[in-house]
PDB file of C-alpha atoms in Angstrom:
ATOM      1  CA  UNK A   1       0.000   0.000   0.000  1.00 61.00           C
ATOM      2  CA  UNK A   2       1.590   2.783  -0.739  1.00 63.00           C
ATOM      3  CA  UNK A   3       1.285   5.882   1.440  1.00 83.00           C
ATOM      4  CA  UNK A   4       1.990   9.362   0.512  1.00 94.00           C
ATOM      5  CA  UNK A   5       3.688  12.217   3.394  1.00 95.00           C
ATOM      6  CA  UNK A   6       2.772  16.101   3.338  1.00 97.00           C
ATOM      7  CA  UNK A   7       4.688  18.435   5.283  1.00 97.00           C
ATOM      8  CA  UNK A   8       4.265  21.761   5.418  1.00 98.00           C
ATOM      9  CA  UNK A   9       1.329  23.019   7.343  1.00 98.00           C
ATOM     10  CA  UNK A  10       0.829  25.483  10.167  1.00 98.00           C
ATOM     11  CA  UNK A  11      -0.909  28.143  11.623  1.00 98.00           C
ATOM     12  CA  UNK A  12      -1.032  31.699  10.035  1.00 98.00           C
ATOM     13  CA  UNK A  13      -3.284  34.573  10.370  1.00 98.00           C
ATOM     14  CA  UNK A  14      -5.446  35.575   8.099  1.00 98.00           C
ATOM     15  CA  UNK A  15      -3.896  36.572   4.485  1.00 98.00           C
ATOM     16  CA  UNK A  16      -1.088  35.060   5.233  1.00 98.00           C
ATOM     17  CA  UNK A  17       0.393  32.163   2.983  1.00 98.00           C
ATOM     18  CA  UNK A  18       1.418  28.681   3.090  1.00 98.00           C
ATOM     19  CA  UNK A  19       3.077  25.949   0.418  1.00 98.00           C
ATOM     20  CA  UNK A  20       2.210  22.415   1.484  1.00 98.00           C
ATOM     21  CA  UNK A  21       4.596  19.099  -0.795  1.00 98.00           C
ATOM     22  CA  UNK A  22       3.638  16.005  -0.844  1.00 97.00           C
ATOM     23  CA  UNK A  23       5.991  12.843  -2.148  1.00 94.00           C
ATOM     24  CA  UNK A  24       5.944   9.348  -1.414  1.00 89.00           C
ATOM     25  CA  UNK A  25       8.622   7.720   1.002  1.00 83.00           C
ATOM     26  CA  UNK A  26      11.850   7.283  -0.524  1.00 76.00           C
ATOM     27  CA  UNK A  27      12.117   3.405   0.299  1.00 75.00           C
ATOM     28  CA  UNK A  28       8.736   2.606  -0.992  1.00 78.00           C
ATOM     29  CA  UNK A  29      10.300   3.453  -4.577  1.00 78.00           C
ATOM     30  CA  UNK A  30       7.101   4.841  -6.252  1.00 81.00           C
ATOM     31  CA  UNK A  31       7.640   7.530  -8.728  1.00 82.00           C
ATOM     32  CA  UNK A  32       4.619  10.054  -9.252  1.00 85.00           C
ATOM     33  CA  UNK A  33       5.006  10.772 -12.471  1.00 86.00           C
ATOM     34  CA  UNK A  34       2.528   9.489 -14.235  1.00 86.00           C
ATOM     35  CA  UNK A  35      -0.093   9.615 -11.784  1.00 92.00           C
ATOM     36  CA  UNK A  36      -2.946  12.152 -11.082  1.00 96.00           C
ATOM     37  CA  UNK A  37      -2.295  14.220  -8.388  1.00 96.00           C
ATOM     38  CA  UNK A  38      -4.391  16.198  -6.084  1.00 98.00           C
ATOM     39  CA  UNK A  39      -5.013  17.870  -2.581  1.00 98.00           C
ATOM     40  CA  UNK A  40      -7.977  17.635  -0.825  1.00 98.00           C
ATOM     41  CA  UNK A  41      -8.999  19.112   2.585  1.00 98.00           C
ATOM     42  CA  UNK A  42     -11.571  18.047   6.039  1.00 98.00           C
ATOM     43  CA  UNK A  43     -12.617  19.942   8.103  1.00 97.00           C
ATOM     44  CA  UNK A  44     -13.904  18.753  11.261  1.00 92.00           C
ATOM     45  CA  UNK A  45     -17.922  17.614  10.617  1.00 94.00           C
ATOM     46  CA  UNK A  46     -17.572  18.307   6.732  1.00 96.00           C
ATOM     47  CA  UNK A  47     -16.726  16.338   3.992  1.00 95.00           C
ATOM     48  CA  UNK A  48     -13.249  15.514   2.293  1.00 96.00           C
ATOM     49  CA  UNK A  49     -13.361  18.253  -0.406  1.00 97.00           C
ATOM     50  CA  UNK A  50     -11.188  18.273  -3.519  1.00 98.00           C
ATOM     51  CA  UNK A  51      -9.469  21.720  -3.680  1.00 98.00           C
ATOM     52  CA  UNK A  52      -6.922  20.767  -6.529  1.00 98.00           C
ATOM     53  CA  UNK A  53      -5.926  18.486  -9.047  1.00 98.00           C
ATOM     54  CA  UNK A  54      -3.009  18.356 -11.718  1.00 97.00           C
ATOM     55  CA  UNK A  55      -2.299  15.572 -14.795  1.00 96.00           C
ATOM     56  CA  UNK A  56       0.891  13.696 -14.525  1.00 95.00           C
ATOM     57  CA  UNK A  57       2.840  15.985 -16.846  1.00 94.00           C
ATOM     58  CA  UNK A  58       1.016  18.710 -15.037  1.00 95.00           C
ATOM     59  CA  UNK A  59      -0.145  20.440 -18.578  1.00 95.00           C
ATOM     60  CA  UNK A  60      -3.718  20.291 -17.350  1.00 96.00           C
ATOM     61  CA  UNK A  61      -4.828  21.675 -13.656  1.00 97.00           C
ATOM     62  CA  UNK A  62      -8.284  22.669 -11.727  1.00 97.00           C
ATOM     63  CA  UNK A  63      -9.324  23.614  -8.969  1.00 98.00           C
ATOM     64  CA  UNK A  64     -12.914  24.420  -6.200  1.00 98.00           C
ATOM     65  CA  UNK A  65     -14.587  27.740  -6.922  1.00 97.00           C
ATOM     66  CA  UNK A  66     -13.838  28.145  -3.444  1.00 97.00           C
ATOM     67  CA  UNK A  67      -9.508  28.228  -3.652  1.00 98.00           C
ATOM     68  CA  UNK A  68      -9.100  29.793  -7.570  1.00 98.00           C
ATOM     69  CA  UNK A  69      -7.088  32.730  -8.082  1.00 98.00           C
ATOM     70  CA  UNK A  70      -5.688  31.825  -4.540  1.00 98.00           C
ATOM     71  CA  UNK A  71      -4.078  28.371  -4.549  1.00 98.00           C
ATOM     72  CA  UNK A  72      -1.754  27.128  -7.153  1.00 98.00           C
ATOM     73  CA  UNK A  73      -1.167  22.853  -7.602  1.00 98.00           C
ATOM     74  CA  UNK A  74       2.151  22.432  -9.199  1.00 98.00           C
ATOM     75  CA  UNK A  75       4.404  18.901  -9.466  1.00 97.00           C
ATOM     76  CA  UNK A  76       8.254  18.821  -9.891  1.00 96.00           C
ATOM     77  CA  UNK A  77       8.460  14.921 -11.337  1.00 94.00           C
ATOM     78  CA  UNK A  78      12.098  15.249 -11.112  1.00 93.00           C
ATOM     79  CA  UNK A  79      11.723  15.500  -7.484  1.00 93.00           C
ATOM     80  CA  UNK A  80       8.857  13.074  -7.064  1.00 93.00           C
ATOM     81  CA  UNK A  81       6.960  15.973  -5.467  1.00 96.00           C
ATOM     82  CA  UNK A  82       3.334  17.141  -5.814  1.00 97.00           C
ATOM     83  CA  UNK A  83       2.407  21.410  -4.116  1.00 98.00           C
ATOM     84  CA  UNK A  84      -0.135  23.433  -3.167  1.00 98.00           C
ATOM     85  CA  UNK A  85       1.049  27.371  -2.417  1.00 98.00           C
ATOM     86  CA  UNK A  86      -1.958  28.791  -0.600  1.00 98.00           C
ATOM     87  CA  UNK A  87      -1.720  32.382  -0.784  1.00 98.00           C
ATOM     88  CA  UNK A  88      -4.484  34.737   0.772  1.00 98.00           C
ATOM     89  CA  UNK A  89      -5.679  32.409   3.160  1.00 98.00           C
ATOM     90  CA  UNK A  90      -8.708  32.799   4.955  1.00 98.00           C
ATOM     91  CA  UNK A  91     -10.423  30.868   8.096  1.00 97.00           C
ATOM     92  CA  UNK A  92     -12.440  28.775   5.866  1.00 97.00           C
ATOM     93  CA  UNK A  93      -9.234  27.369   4.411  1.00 98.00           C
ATOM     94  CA  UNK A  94      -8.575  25.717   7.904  1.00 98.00           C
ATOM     95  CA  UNK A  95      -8.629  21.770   7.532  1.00 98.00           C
ATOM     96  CA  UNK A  96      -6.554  18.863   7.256  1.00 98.00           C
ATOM     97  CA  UNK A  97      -5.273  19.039   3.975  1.00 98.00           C
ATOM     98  CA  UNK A  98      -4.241  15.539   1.790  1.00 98.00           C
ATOM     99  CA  UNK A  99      -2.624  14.830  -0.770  1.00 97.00           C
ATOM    100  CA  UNK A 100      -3.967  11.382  -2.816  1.00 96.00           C
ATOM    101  CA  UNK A 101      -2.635   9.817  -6.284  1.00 94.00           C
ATOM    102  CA  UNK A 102      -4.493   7.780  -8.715  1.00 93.00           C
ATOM    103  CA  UNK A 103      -3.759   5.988 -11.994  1.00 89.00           C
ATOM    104  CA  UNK A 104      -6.498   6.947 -13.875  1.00 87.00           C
ATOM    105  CA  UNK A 105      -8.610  10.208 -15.102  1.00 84.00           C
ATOM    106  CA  UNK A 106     -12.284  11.157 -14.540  1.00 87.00           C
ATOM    107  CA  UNK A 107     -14.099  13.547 -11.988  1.00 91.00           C
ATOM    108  CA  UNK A 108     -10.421  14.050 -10.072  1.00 93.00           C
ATOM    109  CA  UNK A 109     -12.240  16.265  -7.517  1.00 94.00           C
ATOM    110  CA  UNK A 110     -13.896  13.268  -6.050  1.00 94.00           C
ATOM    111  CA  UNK A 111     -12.246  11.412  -3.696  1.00 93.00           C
ATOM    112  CA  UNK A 112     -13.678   8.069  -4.640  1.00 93.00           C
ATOM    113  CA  UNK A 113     -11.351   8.618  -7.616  1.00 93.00           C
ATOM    114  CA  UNK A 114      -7.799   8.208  -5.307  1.00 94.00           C
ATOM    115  CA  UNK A 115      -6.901   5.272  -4.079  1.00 90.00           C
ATOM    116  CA  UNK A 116      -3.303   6.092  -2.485  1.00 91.00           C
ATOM    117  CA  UNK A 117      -3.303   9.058   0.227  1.00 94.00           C
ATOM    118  CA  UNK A 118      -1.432  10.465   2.671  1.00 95.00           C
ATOM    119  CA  UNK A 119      -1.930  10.994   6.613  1.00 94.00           C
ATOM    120  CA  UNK A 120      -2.497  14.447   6.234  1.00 96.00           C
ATOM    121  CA  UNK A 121      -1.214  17.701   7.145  1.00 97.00           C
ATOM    122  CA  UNK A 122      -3.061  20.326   9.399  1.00 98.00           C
ATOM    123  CA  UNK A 123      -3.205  23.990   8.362  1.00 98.00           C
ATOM    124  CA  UNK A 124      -5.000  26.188  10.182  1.00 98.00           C
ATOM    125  CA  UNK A 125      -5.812  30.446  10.033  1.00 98.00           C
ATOM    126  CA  UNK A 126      -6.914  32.633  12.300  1.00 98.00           C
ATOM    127  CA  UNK A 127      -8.947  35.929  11.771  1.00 95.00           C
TER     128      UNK A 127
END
C-alpha cells in the first residue's frame, strides 16, 4: 500500500500564505510521475473536499470555486513531489489538507477517484 507524506502546514493569520509538498517515502520506490495528483482538505464535521488536481505531466490543472485565483497545484516529477502554495488564506481554508494519487482520469475532484493518500497535514488560520 503505498502511502503518501505532506509536510508543510501550520498556523497563520489571516492573508497570510502557506506551500504544502507532498511525495511518497523514498524506500517505498514509487515515482509520481505518471499519476494524477491532487489535494484535498476536512474539516472537522464536513466532507473531504477536492481543492486541486493536476495531470501527470502537469499540462492540465483545476481547482474548487472556493480556492481559484488563490491556490496554485504544481508537481516537480524530477523531485517526485506534488504542491499546493496557498496564498491569501482565509479561516475557511482551515482543515486537514491531503494529498492522494491515482492511476487513472475522470471527476479528479472526487475522492472516490484516489486510491493512495497520505496521513495528512493540518493547516489552520486565524482571523
Amino acid at each position: 500500500q503505498v502511502q503518501l507524506v505532506e509536510s508543510g502546514g501550520g498556523s497563520v493569520q489571516s492573508g497570510g500564505s502557506l506551500r504544502l509538498s507532498c511525495q511518497p517515502p523514498t524506500a517505498s520506490g514509487y515515482n509520481t510521475r505518471l499519476v494524477y495528483m491532487a489535494w484535498f482538505r476536512q474539516a472537522p464535521g464536513k466532507e473531504r473536499e477536492g481543492v486541486a488536481y493536476i495531470s501527470p505531466g502537469g499540462d492540465t490543472t483545476n481547482y474548487a470555486d472556493s480556492v481559484k485565483g488563490r491556490f496554485t497545484i504544481s508537481r516537480d516529477n524530477a523531485k517526485n513531489t506534488l504542491y499546493l502554495q496557498m496564498n491569501s488564506l482565509k479561516p475557511e481554508d482551515t482543515a486537514m489538507y491531503y494529498c492522494a494519487a491515482s492511476w487513472r482520469g475522470g471527476d479528479l475532484l472526487n475522492y472516490a477517484a484516489y486510491k493512495y493518500w497520505g496521513q495528512g497535514t493540518q493547516v489552520t488560520v486565524s482571523s
